[in-house]
mmCIF file of C-alpha atoms and ligand atoms in Angstrom:
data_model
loop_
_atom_site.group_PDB
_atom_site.id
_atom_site.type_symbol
_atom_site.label_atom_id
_atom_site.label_comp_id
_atom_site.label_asym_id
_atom_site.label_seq_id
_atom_site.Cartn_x
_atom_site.Cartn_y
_atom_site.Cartn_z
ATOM 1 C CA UNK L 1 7.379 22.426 173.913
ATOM 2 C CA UNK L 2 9.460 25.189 174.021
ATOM 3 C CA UNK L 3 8.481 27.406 177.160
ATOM 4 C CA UNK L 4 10.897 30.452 176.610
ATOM 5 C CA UNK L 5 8.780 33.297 176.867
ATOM 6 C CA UNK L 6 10.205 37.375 175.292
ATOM 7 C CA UNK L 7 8.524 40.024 177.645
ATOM 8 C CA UNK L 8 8.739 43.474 178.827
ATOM 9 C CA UNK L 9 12.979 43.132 177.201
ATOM 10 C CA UNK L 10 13.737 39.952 178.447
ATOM 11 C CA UNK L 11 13.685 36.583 178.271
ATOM 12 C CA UNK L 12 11.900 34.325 180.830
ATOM 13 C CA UNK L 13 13.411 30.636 180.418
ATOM 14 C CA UNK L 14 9.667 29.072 181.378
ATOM 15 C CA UNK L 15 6.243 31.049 182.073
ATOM 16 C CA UNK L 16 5.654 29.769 185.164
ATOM 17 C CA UNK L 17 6.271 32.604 188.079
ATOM 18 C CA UNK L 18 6.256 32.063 191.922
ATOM 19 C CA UNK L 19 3.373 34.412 193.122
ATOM 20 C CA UNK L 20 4.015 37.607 195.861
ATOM 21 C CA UNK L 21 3.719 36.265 198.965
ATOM 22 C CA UNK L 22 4.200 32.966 198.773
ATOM 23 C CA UNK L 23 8.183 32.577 198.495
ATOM 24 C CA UNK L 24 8.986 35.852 200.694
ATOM 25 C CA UNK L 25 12.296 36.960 199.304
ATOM 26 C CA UNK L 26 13.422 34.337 197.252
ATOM 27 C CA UNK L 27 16.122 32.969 200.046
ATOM 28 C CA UNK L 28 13.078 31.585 202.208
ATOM 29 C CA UNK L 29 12.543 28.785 199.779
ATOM 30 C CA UNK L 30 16.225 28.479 198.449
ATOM 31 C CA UNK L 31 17.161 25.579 200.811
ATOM 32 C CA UNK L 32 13.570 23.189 199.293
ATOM 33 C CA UNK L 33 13.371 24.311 195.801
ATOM 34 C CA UNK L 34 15.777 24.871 192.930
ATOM 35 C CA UNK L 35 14.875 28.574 192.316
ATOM 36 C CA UNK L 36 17.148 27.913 189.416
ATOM 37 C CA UNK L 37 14.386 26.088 187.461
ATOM 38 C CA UNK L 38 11.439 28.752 187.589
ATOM 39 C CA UNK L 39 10.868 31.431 185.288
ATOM 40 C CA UNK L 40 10.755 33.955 188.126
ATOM 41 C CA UNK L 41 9.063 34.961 191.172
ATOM 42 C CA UNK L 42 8.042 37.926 193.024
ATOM 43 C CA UNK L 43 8.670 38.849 196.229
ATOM 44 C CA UNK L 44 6.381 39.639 199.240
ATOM 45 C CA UNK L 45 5.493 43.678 199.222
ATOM 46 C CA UNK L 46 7.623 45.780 200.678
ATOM 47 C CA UNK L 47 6.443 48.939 202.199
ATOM 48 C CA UNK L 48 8.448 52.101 202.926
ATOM 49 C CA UNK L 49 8.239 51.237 206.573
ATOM 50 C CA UNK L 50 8.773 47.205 208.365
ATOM 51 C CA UNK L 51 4.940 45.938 209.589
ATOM 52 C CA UNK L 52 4.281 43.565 211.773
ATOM 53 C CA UNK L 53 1.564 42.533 210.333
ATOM 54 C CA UNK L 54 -2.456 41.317 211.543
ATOM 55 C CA UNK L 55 -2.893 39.296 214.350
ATOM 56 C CA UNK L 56 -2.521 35.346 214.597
ATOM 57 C CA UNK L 57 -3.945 33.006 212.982
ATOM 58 C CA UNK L 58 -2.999 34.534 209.663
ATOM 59 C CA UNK L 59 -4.034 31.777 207.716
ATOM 60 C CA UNK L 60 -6.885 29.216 207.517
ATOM 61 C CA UNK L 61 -7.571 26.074 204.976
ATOM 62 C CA UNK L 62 -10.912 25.105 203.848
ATOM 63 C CA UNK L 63 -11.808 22.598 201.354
ATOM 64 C CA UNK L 64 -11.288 24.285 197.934
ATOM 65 C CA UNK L 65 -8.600 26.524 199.247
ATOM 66 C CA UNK L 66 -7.437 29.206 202.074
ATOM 67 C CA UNK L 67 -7.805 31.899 203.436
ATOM 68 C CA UNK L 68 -4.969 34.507 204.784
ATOM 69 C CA UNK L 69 -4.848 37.935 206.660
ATOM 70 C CA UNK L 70 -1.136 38.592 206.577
ATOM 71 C CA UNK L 71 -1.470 42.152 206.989
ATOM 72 C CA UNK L 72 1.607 43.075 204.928
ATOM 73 C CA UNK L 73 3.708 41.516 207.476
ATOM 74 C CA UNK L 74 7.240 42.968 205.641
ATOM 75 C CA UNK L 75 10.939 44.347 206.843
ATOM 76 C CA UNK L 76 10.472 47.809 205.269
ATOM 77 C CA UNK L 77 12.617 49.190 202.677
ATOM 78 C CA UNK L 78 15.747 49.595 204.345
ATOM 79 C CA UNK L 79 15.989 45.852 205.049
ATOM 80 C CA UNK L 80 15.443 45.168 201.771
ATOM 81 C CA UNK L 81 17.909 47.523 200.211
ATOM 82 C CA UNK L 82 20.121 45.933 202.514
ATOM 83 C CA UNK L 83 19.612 42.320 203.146
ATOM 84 C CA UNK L 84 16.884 41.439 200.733
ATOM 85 C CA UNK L 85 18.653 42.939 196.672
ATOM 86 C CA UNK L 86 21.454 42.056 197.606
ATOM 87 C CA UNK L 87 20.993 38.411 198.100
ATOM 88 C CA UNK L 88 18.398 38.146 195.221
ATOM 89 C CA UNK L 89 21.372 39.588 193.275
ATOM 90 C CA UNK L 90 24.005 36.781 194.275
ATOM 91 C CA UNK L 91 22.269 34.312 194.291
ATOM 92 C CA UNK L 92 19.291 34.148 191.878
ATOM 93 C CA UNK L 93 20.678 33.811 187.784
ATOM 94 C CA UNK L 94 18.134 32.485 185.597
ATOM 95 C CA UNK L 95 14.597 33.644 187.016
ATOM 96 C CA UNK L 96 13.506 36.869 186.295
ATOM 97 C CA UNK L 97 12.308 38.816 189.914
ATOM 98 C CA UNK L 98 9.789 41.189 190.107
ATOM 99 C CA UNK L 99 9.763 43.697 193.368
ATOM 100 C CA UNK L 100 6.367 43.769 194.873
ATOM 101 C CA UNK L 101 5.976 47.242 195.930
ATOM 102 C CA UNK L 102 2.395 48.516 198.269
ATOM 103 C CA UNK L 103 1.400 51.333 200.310
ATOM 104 C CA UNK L 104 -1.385 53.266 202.516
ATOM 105 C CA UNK L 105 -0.659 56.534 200.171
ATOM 106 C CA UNK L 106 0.021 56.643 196.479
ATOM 107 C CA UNK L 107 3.159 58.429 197.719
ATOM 108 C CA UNK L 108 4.201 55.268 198.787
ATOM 109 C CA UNK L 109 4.948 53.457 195.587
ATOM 110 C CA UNK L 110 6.556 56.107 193.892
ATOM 111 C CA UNK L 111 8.811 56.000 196.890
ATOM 112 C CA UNK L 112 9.510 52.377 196.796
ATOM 113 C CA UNK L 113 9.951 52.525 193.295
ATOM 114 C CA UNK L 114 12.071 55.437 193.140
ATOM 115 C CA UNK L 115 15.035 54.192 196.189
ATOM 116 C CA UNK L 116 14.548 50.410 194.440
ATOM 117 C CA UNK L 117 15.303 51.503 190.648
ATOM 118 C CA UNK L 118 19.405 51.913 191.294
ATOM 119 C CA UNK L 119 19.781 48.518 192.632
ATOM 120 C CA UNK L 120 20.782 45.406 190.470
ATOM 121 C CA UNK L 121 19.108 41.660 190.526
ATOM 122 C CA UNK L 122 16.048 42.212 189.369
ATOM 123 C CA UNK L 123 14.020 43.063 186.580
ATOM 124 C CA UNK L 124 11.063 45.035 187.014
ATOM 125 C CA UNK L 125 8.435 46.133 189.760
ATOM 126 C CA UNK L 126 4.520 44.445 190.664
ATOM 127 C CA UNK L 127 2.350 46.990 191.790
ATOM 128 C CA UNK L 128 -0.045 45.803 194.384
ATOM 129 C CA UNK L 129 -3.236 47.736 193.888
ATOM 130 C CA UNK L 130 -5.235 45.148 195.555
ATOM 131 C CA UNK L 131 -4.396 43.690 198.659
ATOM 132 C CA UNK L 132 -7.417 42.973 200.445
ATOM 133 C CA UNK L 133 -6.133 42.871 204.268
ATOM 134 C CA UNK L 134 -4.655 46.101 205.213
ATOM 135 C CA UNK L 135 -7.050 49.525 205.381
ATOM 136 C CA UNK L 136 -6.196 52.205 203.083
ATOM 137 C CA UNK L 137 -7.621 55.797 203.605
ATOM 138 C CA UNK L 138 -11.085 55.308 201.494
ATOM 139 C CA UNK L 139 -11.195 52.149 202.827
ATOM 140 C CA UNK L 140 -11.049 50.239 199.600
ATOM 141 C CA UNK L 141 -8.554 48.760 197.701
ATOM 142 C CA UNK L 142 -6.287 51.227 195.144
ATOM 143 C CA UNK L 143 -7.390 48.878 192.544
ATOM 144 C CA UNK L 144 -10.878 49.289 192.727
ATOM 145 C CA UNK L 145 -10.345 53.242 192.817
ATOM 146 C CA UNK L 146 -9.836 54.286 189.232
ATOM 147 C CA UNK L 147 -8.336 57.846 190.057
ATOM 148 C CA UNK L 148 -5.783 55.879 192.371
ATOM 149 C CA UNK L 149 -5.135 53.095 189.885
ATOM 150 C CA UNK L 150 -4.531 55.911 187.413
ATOM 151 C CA UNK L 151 -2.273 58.230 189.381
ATOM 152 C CA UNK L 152 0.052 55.133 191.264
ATOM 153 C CA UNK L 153 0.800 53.955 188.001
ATOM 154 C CA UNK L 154 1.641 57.084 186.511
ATOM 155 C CA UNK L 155 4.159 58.380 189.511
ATOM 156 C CA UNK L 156 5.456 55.107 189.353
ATOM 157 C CA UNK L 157 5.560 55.149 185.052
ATOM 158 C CA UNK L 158 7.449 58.636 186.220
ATOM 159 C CA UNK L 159 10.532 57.097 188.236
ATOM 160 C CA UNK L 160 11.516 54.119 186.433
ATOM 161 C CA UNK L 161 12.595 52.559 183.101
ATOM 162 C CA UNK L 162 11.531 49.220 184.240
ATOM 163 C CA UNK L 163 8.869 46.982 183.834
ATOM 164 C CA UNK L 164 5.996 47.501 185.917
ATOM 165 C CA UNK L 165 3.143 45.163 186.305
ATOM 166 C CA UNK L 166 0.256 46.616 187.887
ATOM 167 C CA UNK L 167 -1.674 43.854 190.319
ATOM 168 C CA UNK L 168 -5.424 43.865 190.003
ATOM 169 C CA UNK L 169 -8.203 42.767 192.452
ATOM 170 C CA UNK L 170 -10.635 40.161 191.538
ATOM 171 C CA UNK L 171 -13.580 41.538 192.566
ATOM 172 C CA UNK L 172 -13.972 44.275 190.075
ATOM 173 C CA UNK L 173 -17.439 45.361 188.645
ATOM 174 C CA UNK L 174 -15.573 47.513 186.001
ATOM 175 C CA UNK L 175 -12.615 45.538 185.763
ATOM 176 C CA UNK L 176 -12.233 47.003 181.833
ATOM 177 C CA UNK L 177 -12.092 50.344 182.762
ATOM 178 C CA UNK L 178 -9.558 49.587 185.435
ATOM 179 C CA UNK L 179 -7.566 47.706 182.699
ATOM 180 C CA UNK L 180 -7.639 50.489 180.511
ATOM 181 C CA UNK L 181 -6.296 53.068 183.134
ATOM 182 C CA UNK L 182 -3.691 51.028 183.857
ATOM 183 C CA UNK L 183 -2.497 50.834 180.449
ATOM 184 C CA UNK L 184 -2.777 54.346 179.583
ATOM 185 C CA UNK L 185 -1.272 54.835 182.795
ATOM 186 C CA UNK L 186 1.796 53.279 181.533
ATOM 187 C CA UNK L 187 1.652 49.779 183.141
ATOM 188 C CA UNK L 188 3.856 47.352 180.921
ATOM 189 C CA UNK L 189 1.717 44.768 182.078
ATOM 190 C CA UNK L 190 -1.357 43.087 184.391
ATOM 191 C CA UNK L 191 -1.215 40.643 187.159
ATOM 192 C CA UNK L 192 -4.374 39.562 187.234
ATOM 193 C CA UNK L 193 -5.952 38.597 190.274
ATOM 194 C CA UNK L 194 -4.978 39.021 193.738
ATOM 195 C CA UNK L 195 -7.334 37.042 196.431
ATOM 196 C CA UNK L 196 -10.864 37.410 197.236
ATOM 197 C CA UNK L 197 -12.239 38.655 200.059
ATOM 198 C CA UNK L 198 -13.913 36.310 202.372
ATOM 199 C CA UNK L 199 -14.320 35.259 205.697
ATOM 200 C CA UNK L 200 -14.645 31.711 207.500
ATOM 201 C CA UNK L 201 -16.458 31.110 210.772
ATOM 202 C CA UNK L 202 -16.369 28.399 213.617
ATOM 203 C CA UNK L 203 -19.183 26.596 214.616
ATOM 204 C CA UNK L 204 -19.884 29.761 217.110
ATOM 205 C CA UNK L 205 -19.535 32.200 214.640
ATOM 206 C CA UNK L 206 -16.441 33.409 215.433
ATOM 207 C CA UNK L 207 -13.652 33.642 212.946
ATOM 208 C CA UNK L 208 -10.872 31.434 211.984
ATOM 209 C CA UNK L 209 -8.576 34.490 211.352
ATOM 210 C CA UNK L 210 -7.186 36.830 213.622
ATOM 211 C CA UNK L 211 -8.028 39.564 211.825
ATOM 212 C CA UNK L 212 -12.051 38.572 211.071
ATOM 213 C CA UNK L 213 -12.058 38.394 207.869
ATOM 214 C CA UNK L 214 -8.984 37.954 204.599
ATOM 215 C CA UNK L 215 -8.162 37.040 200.848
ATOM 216 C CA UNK L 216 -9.286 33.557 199.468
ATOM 217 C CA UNK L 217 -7.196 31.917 197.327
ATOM 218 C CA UNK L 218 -6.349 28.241 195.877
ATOM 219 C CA UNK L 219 -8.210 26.219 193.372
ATOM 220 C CA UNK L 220 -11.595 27.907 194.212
ATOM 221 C CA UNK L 221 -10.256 31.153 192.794
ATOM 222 C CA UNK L 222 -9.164 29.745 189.278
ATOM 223 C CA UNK L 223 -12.715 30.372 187.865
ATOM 224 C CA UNK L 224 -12.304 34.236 188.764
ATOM 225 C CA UNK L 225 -8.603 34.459 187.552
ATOM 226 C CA UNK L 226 -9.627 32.795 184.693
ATOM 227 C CA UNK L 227 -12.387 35.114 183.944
ATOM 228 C CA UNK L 228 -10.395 38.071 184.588
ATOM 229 C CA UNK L 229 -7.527 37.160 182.097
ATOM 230 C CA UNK L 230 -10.184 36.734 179.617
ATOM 231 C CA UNK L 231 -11.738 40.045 180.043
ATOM 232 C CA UNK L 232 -8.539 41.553 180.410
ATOM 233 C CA UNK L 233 -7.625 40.410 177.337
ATOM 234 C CA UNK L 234 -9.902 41.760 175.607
ATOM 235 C CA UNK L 235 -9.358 45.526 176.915
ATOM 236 C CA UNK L 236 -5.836 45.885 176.846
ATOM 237 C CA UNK L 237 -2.594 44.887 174.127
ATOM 238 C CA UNK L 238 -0.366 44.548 177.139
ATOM 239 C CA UNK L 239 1.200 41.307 178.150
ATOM 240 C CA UNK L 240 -1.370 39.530 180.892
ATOM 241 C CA UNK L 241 0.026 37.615 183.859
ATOM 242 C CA UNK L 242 -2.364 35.086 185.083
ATOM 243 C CA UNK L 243 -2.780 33.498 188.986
ATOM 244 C CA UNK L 244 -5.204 32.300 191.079
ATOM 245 C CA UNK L 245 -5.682 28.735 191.602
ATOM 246 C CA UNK L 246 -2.520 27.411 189.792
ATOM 247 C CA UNK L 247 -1.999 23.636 190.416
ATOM 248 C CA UNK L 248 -1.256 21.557 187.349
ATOM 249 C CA UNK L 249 0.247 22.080 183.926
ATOM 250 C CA UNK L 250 -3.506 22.266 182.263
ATOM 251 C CA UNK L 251 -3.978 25.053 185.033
ATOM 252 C CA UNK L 252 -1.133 27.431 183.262
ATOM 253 C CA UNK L 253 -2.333 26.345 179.929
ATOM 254 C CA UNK L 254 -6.205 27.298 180.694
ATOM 255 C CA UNK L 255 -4.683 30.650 181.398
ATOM 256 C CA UNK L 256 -2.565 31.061 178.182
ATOM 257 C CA UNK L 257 -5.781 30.120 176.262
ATOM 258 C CA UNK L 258 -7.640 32.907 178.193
ATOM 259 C CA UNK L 259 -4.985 35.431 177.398
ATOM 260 C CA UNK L 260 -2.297 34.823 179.625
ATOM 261 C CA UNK L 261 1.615 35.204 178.641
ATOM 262 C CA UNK L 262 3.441 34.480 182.252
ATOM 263 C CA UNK L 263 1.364 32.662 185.169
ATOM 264 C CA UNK L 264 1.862 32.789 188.769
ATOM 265 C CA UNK L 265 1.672 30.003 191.167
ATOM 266 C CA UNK L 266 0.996 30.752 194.770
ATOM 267 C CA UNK L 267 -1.015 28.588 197.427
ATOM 268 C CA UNK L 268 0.135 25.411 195.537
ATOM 269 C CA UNK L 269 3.397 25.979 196.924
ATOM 270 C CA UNK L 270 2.262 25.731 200.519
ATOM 271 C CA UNK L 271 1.492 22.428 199.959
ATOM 272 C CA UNK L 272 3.894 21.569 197.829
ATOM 273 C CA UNK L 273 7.188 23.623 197.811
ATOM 274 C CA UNK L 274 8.249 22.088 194.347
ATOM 275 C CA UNK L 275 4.810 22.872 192.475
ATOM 276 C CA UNK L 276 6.455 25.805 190.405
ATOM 277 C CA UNK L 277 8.871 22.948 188.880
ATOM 278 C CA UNK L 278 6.876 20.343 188.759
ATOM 279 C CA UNK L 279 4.343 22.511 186.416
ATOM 280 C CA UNK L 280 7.312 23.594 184.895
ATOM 281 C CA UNK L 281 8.102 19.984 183.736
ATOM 282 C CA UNK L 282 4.607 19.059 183.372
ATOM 283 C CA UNK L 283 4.527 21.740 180.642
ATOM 284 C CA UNK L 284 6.931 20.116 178.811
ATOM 285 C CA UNK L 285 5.439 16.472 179.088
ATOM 286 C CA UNK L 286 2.014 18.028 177.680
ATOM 287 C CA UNK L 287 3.445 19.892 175.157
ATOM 288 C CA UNK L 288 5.272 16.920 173.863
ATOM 289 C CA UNK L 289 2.299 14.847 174.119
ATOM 290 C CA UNK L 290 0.259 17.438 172.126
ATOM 291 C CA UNK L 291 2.441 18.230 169.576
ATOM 292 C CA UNK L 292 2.480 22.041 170.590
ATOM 293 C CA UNK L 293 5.587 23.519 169.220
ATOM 294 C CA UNK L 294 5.650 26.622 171.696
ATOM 295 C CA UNK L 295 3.797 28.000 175.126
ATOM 296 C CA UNK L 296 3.650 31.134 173.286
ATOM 297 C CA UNK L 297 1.381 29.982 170.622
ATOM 298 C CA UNK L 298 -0.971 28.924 173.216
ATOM 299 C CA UNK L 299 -1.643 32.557 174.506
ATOM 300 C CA UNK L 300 -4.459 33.790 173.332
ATOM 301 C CA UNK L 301 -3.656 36.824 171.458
ATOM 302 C CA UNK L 302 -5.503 40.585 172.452
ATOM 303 C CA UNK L 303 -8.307 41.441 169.555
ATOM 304 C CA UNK L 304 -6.746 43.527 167.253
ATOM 305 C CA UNK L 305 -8.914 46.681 168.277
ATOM 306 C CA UNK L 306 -8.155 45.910 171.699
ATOM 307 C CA UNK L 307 -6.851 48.370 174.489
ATOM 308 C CA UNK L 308 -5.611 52.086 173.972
ATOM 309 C CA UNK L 309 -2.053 51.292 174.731
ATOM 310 C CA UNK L 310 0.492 51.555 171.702
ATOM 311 C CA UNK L 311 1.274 47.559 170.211
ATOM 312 C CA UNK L 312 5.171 46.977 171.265
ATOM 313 C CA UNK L 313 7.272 44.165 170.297
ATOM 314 C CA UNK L 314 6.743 42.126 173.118
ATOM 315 C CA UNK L 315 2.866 42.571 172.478
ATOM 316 C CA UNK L 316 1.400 39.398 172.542
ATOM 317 C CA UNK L 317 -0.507 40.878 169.026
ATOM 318 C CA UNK L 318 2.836 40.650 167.142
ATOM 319 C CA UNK L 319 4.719 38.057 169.249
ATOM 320 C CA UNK L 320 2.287 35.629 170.209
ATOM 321 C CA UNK L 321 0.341 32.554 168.047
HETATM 322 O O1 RRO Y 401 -0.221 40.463 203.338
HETATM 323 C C1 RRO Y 401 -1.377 40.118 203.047
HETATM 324 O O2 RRO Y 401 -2.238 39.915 203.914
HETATM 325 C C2 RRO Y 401 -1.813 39.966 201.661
HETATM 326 C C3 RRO Y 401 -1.476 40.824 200.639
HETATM 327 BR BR1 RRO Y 401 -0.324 42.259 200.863
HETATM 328 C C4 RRO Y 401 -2.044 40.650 199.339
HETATM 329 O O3 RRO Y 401 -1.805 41.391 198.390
HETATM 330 N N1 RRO Y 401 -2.887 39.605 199.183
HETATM 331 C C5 RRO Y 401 -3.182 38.761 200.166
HETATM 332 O O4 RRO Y 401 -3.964 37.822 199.970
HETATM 333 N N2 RRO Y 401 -2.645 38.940 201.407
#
């Protein structure tokens, strides 16, 4: 099966993505995976200013997953213009990076965005609307705020050529609407879904996490990513990137057939460092089993009244099955 994916002006040698926080800056996991072999990954989010982060412990297991309550833990922008680019743009060739850019004010992406767009290395910038661990004034996330959603994409749309994939939350009652702000917005694409807000308790009712509560994620969120991507795709003609609960080959392929182009892989590399490759490879062995020519003619294309964005090249409509 031939896994070489054309998006957003480039081409991704496989579909399968390292998710944002789960390979911090690409160097982290250098010395126990062959980055060399993905299709790309995206960083941790970077905020204008280094964070410590929430309190210890920042991450719990249960049976179907984990929880985590990071807090944004980051080096700031001025690390990563110096440290951070540069050694994404030495050392990583084939895998196409995505910057994963957050903030407490919309002011903040356009920021990021704006002293990020000069540098070389990578190819495009993930929005994080939705991370569910740090407050933000309003005290909800910017993806489940329409008018936010609408003007952090725009400032952003504003400041850079590049691709910009805008990162949704998972619990959205009007996830369509969301979708469609986004795209008018100008978002080139969705990442669709960050993790779900939930909390664990010890036998005496006090939490596992530092911080109280955090973001579930693992195999128990595939249901609600896969959901997402589906009604995603139905609301929008831009190019859909699907993760939550990644494991196996048939996960990535569940989410091409719900609408998915690209797929992320996150907690499944905590367990196993090499489970970007190895889904990678068992793509290839399924594919070959199957008879199915391409990964791209397993994406399930958008309806053709879909969405209120303009249909591009790279629109899954033209380019897809
Ligand atoms: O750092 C975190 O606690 C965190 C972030 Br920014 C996010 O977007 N999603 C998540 O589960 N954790």
């Amino acid at each position: 099966m031939r896994l070489e994916t054309e998006l957003f002006g480039a081409t991704f040698q496989n579909p399968v993505l390292l998710s944002s926080g789960t390979c911090g800056f690409g160097r982290e996991l250098a010395e126990v995976v062959d980055l060399e072999l993905l299709g790309g990954f995206v960083t941790k989010s970077v905020t204008v200013e280094p964070r410590e982060g929430n309190p210890a412990p920042r991450v719990a297991e249960f049976g179907a997953g984990m929880l985590n309550s990071v807090g944004l833990a980051n080096p700031g922008l001025t690390v990563m213009r110096r440290e951070k680019l540069p050694w994404i743009r030495d050392h990583v060739r084939r895998p196409r990076v995505f910057v994963s850019v957050a903030g407490r004010e919309v002011d903040d992406y356009r920021t990021l965005v704006e002293a990020m767009d000069g540098y070389d290395g990578f190819l495009g910038f993930e929005l994080n609307l939705s991370c569910p661990n740090v407050s933000v004034p309003g005290g909800r996330p910017f993806a489940l705020d329409p008018d936010a959603v609408r003007a952090v994409v725009e400032r952003c749309r504003a400041r850079t050529q590049r691709p910009l994939l805008a990162k949704l939350a998972p619990n959205d009652p009007t996830l369509e609407t969301t979708v469609r702000i986004a795209t008018e917005a100008g978002a080139d694409g969705l990442t669709l879904v960050n993790t779900l807000p939930g909390i664990l308790l010890k036998g005496e009712g006090v939490p596992e996490l530092g911080a109280g509560q955090g973001g579930m994620s693992g195999p128990a969120l595939r249901p609600t990513g896969l959901l997402a991507v589906r009604r995603a795709r139905a609301a929008t003609h831009l190019p859909l990137v699907g993760v939550g609960g990644v494991t196996h080959a048939l996960d990535a392929v569940a989410y091409a057939r719900a609408g998915a182009s690209l797929v992320q892989v996150g907690t499944a590399s905590f367990a196993d460092p090499r489970a970007g490759t190895r889904i990678v490879k068992g793509l290839r062995r399924w594919g070959a089993r199957r008879g199915v020519e391409a990964w791209r003619d397993l994406v399930a294309p958008a309806p053709l009244e879909a969405g209120t964005g303009s249909i591009t090249k790279n629109d899954p409509v033209t380019d897809g099955a």
